Short mmCIF file of C-alpha atoms in Angstrom, two decimals:
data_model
loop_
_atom_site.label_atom_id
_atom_site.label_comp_id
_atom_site.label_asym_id
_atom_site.label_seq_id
_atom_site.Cartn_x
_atom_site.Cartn_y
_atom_site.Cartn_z
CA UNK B 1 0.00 0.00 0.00
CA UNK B 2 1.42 2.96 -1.13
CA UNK B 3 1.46 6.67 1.23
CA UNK B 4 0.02 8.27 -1.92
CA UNK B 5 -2.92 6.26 -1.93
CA UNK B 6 -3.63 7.31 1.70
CA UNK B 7 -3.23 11.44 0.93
CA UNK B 8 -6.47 13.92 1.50
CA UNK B 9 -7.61 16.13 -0.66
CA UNK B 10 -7.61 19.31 1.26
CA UNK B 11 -11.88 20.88 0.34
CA UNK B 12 -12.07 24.37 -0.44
CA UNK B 13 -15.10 26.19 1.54
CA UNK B 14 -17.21 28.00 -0.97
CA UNK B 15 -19.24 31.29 0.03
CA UNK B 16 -21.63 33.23 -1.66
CA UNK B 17 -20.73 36.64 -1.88
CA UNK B 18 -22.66 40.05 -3.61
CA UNK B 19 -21.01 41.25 -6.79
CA UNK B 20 -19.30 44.61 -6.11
CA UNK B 21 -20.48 47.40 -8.47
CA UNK B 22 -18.40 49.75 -10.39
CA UNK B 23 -19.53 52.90 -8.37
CA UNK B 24 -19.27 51.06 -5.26
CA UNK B 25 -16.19 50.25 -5.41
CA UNK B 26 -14.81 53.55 -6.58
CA UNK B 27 -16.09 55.62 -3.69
CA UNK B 28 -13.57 55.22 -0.43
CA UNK B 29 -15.49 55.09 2.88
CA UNK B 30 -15.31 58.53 3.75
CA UNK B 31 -17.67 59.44 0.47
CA UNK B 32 -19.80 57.07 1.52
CA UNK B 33 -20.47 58.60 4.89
CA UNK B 34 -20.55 61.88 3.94
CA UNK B 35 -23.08 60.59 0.80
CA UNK B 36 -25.56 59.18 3.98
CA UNK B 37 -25.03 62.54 5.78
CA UNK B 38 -26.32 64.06 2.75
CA UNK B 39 -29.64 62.67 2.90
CA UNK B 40 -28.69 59.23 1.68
CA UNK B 41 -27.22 57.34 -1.58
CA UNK B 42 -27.63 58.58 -5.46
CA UNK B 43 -30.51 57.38 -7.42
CA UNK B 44 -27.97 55.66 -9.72
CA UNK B 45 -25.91 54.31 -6.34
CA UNK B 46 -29.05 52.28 -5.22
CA UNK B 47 -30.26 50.93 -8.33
CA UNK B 48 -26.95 49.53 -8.64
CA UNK B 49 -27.26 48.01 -4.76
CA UNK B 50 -30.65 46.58 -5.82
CA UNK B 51 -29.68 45.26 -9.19
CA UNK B 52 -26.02 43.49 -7.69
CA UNK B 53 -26.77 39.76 -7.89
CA UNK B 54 -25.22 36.91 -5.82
CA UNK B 55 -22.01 35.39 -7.14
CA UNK B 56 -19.87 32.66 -5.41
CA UNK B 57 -15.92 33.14 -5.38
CA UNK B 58 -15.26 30.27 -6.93
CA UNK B 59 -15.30 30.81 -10.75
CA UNK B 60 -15.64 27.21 -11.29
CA UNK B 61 -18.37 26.76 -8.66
CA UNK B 62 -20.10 29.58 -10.33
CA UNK B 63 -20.17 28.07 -13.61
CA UNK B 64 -21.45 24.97 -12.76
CA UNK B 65 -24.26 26.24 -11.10
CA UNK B 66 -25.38 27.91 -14.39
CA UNK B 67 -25.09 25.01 -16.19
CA UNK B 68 -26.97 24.01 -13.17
CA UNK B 69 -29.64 26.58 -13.23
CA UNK B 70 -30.44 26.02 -17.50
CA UNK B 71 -32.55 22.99 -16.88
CA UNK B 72 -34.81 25.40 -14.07
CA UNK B 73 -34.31 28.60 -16.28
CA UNK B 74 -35.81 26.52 -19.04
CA UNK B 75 -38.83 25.32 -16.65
CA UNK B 76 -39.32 29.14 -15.50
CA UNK B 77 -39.71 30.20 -19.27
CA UNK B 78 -41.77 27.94 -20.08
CA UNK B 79 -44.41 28.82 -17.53
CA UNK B 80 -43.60 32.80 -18.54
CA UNK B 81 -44.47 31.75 -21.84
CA UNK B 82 -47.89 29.94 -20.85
CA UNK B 83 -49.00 32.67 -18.48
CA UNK B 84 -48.30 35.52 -21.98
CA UNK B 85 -49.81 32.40 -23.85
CA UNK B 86 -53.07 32.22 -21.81
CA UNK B 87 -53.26 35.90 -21.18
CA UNK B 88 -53.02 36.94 -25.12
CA UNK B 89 -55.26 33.84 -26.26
CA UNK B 90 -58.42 35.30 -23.23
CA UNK B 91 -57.77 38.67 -24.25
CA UNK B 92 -58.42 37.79 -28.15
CA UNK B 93 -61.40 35.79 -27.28
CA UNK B 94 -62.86 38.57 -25.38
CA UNK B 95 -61.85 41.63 -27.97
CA UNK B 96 -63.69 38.87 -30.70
CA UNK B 97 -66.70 38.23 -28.87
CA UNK B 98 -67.25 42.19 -28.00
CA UNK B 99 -68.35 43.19 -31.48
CA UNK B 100 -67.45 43.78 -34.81
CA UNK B 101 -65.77 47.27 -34.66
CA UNK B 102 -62.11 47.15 -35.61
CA UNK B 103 -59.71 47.71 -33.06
CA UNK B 104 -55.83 47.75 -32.14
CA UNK B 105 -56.68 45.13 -29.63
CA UNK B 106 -57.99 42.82 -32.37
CA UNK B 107 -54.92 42.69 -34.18
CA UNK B 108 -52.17 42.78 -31.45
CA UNK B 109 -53.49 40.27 -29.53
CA UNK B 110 -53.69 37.21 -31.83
CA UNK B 111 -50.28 37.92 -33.12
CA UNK B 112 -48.87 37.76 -29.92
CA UNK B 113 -50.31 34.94 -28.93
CA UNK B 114 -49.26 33.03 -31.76
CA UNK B 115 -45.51 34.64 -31.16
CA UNK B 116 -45.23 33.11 -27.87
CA UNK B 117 -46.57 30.01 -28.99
CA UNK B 118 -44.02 29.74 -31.56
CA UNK B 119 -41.29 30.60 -28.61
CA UNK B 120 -43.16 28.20 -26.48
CA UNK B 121 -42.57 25.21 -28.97
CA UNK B 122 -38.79 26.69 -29.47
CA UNK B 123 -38.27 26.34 -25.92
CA UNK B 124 -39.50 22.87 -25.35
CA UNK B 125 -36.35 21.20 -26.78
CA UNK B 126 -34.81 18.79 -24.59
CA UNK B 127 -31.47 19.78 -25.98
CA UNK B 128 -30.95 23.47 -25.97
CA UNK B 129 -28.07 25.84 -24.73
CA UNK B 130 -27.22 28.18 -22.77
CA UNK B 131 -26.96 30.69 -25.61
CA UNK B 132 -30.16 29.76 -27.27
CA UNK B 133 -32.27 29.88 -24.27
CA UNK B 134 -30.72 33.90 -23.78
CA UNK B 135 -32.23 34.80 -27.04
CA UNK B 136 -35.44 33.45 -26.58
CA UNK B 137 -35.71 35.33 -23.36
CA UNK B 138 -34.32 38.27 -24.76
CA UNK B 139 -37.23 38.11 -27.29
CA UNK B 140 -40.05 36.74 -25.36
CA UNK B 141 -38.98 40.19 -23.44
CA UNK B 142 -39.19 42.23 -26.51
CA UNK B 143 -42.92 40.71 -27.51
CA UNK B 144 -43.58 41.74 -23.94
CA UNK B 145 -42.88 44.90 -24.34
CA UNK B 146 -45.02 45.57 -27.22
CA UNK B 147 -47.60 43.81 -26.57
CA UNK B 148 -47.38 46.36 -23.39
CA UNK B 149 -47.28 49.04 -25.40
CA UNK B 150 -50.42 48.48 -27.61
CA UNK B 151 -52.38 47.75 -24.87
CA UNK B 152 -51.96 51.35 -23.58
CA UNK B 153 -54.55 53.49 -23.96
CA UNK B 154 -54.01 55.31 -27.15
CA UNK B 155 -56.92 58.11 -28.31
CA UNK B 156 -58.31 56.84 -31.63
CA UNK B 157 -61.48 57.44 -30.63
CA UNK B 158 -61.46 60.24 -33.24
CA UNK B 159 -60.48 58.47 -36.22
CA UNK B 160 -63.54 56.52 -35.75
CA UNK B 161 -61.27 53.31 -35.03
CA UNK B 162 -62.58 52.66 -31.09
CA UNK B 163 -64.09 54.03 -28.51
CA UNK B 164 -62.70 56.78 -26.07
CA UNK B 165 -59.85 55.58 -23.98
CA UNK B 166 -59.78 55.52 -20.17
CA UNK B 167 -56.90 56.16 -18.03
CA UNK B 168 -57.03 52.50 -16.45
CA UNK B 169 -56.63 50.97 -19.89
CA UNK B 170 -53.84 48.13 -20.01
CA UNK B 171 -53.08 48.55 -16.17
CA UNK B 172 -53.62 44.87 -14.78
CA UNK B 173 -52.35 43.94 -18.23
CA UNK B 174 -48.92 45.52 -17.78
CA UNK B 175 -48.59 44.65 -13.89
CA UNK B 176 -49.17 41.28 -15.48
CA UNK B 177 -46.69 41.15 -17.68
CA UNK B 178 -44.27 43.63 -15.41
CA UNK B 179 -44.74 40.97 -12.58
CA UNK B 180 -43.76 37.71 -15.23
CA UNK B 181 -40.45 39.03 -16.18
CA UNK B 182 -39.35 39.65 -12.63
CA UNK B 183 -40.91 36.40 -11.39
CA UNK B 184 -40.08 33.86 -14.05
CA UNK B 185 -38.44 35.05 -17.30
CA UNK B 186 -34.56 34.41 -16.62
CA UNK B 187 -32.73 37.86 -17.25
CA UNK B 188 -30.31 40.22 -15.06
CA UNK B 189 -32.09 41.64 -12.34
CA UNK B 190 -30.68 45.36 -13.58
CA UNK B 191 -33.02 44.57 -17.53
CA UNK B 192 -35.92 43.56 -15.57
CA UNK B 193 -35.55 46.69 -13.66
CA UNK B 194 -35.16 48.28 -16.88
CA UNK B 195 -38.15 46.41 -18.44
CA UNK B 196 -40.57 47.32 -15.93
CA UNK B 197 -39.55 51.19 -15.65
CA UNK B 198 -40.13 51.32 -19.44
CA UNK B 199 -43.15 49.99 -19.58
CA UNK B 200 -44.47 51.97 -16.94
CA UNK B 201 -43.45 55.24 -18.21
CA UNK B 202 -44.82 54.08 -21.59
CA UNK B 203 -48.18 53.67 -20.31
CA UNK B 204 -47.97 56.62 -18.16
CA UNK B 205 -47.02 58.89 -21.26
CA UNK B 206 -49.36 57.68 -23.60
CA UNK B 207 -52.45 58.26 -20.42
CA UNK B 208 -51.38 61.74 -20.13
CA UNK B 209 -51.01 62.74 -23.94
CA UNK B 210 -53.93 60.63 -25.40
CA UNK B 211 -56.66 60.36 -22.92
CA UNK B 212 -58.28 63.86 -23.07
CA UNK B 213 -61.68 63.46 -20.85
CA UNK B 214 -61.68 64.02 -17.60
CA UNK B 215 -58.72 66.46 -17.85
CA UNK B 216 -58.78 67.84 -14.82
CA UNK B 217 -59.08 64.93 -12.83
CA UNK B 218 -56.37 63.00 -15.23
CA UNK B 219 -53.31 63.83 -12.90
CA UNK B 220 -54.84 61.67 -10.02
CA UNK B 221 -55.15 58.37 -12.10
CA UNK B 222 -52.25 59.14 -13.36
CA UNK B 223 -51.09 59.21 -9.70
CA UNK B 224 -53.18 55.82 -8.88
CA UNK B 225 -50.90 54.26 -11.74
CA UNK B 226 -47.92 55.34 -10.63
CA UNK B 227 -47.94 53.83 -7.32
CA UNK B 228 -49.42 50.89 -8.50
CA UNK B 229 -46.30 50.75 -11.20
CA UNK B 230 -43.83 51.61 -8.00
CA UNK B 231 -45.34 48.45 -5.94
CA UNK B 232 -45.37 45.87 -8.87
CA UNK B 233 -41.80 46.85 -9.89
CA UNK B 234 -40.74 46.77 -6.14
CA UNK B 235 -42.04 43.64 -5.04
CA UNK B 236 -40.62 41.91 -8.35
CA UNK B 237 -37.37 42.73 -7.50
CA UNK B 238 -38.02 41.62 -3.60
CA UNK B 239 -39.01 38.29 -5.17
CA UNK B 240 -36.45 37.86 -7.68
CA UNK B 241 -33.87 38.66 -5.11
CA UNK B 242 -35.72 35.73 -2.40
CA UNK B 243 -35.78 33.38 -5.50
CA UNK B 244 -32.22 33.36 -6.54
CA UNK B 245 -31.13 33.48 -3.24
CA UNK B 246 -33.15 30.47 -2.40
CA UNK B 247 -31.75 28.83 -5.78
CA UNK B 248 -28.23 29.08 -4.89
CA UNK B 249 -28.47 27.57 -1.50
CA UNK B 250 -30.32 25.02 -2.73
CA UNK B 251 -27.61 24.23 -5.58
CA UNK B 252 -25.01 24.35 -2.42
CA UNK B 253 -26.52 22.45 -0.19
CA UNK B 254 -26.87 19.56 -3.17
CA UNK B 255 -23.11 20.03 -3.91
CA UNK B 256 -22.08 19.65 -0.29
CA UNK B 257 -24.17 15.91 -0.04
CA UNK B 258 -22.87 15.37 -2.84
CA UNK B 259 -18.96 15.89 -2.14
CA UNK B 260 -19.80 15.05 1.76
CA UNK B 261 -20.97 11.10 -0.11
CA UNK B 262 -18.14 11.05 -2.55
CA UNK B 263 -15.59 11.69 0.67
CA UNK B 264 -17.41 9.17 2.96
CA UNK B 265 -17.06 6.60 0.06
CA UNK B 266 -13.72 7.48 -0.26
CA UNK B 267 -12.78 7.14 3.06
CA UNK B 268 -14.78 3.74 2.95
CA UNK B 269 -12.58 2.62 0.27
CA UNK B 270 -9.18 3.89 2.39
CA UNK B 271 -10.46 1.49 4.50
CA UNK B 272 -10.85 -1.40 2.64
CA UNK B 273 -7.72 -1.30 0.99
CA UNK B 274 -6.08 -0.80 4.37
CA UNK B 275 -8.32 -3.88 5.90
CA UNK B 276 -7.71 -5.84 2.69
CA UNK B 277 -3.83 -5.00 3.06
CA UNK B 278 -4.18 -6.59 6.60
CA UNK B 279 -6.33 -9.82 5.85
CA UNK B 280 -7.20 -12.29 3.75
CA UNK B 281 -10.45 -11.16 1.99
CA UNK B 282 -12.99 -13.95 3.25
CA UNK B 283 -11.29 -13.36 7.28
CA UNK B 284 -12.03 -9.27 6.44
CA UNK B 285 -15.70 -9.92 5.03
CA UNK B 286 -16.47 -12.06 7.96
CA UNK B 287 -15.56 -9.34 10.43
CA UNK B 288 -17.29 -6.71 8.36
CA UNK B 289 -20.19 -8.55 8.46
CA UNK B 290 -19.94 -9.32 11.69
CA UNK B 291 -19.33 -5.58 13.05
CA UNK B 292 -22.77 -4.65 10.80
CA UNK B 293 -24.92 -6.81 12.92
CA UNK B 294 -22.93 -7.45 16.31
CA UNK B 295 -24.22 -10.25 18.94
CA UNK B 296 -23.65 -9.50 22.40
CA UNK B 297 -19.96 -11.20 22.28
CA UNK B 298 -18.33 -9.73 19.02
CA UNK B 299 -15.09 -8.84 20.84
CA UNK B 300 -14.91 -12.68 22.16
CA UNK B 301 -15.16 -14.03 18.72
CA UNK B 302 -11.52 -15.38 17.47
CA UNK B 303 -11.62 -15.58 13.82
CA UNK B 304 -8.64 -18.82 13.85
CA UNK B 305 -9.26 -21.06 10.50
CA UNK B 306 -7.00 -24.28 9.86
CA UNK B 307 -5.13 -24.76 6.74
CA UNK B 308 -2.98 -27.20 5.92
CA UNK B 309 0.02 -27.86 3.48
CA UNK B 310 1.16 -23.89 3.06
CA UNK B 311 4.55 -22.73 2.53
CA UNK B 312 5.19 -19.44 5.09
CA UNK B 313 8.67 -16.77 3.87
CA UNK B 314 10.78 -15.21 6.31
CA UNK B 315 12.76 -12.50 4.55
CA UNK B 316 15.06 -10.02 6.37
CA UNK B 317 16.96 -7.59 4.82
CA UNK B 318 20.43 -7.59 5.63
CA UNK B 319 22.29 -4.41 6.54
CA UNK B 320 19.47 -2.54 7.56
CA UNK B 321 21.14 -1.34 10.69
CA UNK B 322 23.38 -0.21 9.00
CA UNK B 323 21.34 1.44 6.34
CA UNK B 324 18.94 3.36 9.06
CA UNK B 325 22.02 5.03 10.68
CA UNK B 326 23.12 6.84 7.49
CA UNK B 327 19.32 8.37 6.78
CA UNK B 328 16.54 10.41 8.27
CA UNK B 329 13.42 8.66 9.49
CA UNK B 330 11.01 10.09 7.06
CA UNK B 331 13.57 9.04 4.02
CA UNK B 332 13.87 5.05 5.62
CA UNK B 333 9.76 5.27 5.75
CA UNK B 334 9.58 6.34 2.36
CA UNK B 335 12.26 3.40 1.25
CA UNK B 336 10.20 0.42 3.26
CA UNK B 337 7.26 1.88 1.67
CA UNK B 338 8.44 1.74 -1.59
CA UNK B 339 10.37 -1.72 -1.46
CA UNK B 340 7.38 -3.19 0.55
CA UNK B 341 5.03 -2.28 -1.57
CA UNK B 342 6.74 -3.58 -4.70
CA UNK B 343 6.92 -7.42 -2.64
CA UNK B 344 3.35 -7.09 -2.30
CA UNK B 345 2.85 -7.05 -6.31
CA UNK B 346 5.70 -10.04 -6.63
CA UNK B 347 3.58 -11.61 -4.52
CA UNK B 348 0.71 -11.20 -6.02
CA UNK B 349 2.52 -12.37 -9.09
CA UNK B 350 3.55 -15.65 -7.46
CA UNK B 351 0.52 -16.47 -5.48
CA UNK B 352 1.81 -15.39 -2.16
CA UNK B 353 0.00 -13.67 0.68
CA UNK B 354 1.66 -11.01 2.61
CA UNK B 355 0.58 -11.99 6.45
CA UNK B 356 2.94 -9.85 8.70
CA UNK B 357 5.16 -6.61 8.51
CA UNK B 358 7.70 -6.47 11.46
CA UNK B 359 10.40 -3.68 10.79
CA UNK B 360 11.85 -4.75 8.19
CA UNK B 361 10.74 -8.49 7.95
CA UNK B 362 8.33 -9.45 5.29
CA UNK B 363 6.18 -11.95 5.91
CA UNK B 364 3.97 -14.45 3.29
CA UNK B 365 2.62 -17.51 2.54
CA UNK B 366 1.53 -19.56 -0.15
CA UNK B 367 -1.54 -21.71 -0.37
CA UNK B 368 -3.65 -18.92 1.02
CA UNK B 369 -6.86 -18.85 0.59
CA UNK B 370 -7.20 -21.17 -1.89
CA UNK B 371 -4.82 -24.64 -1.91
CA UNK B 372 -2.11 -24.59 -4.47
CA UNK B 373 0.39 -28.19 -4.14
CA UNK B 374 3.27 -26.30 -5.62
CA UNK B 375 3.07 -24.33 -2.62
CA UNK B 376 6.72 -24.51 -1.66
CA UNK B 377 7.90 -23.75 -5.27
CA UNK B 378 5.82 -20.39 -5.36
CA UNK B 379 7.54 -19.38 -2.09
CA UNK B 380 11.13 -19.76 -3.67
CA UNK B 381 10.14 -18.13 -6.76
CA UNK B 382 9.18 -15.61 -4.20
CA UNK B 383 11.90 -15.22 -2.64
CA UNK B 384 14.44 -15.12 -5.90
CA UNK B 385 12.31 -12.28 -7.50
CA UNK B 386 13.03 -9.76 -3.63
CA UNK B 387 16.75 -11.01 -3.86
CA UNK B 388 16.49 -9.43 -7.43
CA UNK B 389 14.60 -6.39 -6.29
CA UNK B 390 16.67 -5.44 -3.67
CA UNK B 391 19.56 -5.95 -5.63
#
């Protein structure tokens, strides 16, 4: 048994750690103070706080998790898609059933529909990258955005083409929609931010420069809008954050069983080797077996078998007295190791058994565990082949 066979692998502890922004990191501690004695951060300062995602340090670590994460990014698209699906499909069905006057509504909405079906079919490939899902995202985000947009109240109530638009027009729609690509489409926190700022200032400057009843009262829904824009966009980003927070623990936690089993069964197989090394290999099952279900007595039990006609070798090396005087201890450990360890594979060779290490005696036998009648002939062969080694 050879000392490299025995060496640990020393496990690197992984933490999860918040990626440092650009203007964080440029403004000493000082700024920062003074910044809070000021009234607080920059607008740009905290939307960089907010849009910092979790990172681990280990590059490595860090990529495996996203190839990790594709298989559950795919899942989370999907169901983006389905909820855009379900919500352009009712939406058609209703503008249809409403009457025959021609609308935006009636035109927008079927196409749509039919775009994220066609994404939702794309996506649904058992095979597909890392780079392929990003576009689909990116687009599904993009048909998001206009199908946003046309659901905004725009004045063509003039033209003859619809009715007069109300304020309210395409405001669950856009929460909707707001609240899917912080929840479950799989982009940077800083574009959903993005994403859900533009769409809310779309809607809010199309209200105030097409809706024209109700002028005087306009700047209160207009109000009503914005905070419900403010709380959709806020509590998307407090769930985003929760959710890949929760992901990567989860992801850690898995890799820790995982590299806690992998060192348990290769401590388990340290031990074998060194039991095997030790005893024969029905003796060392019989123990094992016995030390899995124990009787009262196990400690009592001798494990002595008979065997008859075997040929036992006593080698010795000669000099060795002399040889451990004129080196250190860790160099004559390292040179027993060695020489020991290449008897064990002529023995092996020759149908020996080592039985017994005593300084620098070497013990085997032949006709171990199974009977052999040239017993005595293996033990000389034995014997020659360590007088060459050693030589």
């Amino acid at each position: 048994m050879n000392g490299t066979d025995m060496e640990e692998i020393p496990f690197q502890k992984v933490k999860t750690k918040r990626k440092k922004c650009c203007h964080c990191c440029c403004s000493p501690p000082a700024a920062a103070g003074a910044g809070a004695g000021l009234g607080g951060p920059p607008p740009l300062l905290l939307l960089d706080a907010i849009a910092c995602e979790d990172e681990f340090d280990c590059k490595e670590l860090e990529s495996l998790f996203q190839s990790y994460n594709l298989k559950l990014e795919q899942t989370s698209t999907l169901k983006a898609l389905a909820v855009l699906i379900v919500l352009t499909a009712s939406l058609a069905l209703v503008e249809l059933l409403s009457g025959p006057s021609l609308t935006i509504s009636k035109g927008s909405h079927p196409v749509h529909c039919i775009i994220f079906l066609s994404l939702f079919i794309v996506t649904n490939v058992k095979y597909l990258q890392v780079t392929q899902l990003q576009q689909i995202v990116k687009l599904t985000l993009l048909f998001s955005f206009t199908f946003s947009f046309l659901c905004c109240p725009f004045s063509l109530g003039a033209y003859g083409l619809e009715p007069p638009s109300a304020p309210e027009q395409g405001m669950w729609q856009l929460m909707l929609v707001t609240f899917v690509s912080y929840s479950l489409l799989p982009v940077r926190t800083l574009l959903a931010i993005v994403f859900g700022l533009v769409v809310a200032v779309s809607h809010l400057i199309v209200t105030a420069t097409s809706v024209t009843a109700k002028r005087q009262r306009l700047w209160r829904t207009l109000m009503a809008n914005a905070i419900l824009f403010v709380s959709v966009n806020l509590y998307g980003v407090f769930v985003r954050i929760l959710t890949e927070r929760a992901q990567r623990k989860a992801f850690l936690q898995a890799r820790n069983c995982i590299e806690d089993r992998l060192k348990l069964e290769d401590e388990n197989e340290k031990q074998e080797r060194l039991l095997m090394s030790l005893l024969p290999r029905n003796v060392a099952m019989e123990m094992k077996e016995d030390f899995l279900k124990p009787p009262e007595r196990i400690f009592h039990k001798i494990y002595i078998q008979r065997h008859d006609n075997v040929s036992i070798l006593f080698a010795d090396i000669v000099g060795f007295t002399s040889l451990a005087s004129q080196c250190t201890a860790q160099e004559l450990v390292k040179l027993l190791n060695e020489l020991f360890g290449k008897f064990d594979e002529l023995a092996t060779e020759n149908h020996c058994r080592r039985i017994k290490i005593l300084g620098d005696c070497y013990y085997c036998v032949s006709g171990l565990t199974q009977p052999k009648t040239d017993h005595a002939h293996c033990c000389v062969e034995m014997g020659l082949d360590m007088i060459d080694t050693i030589t």
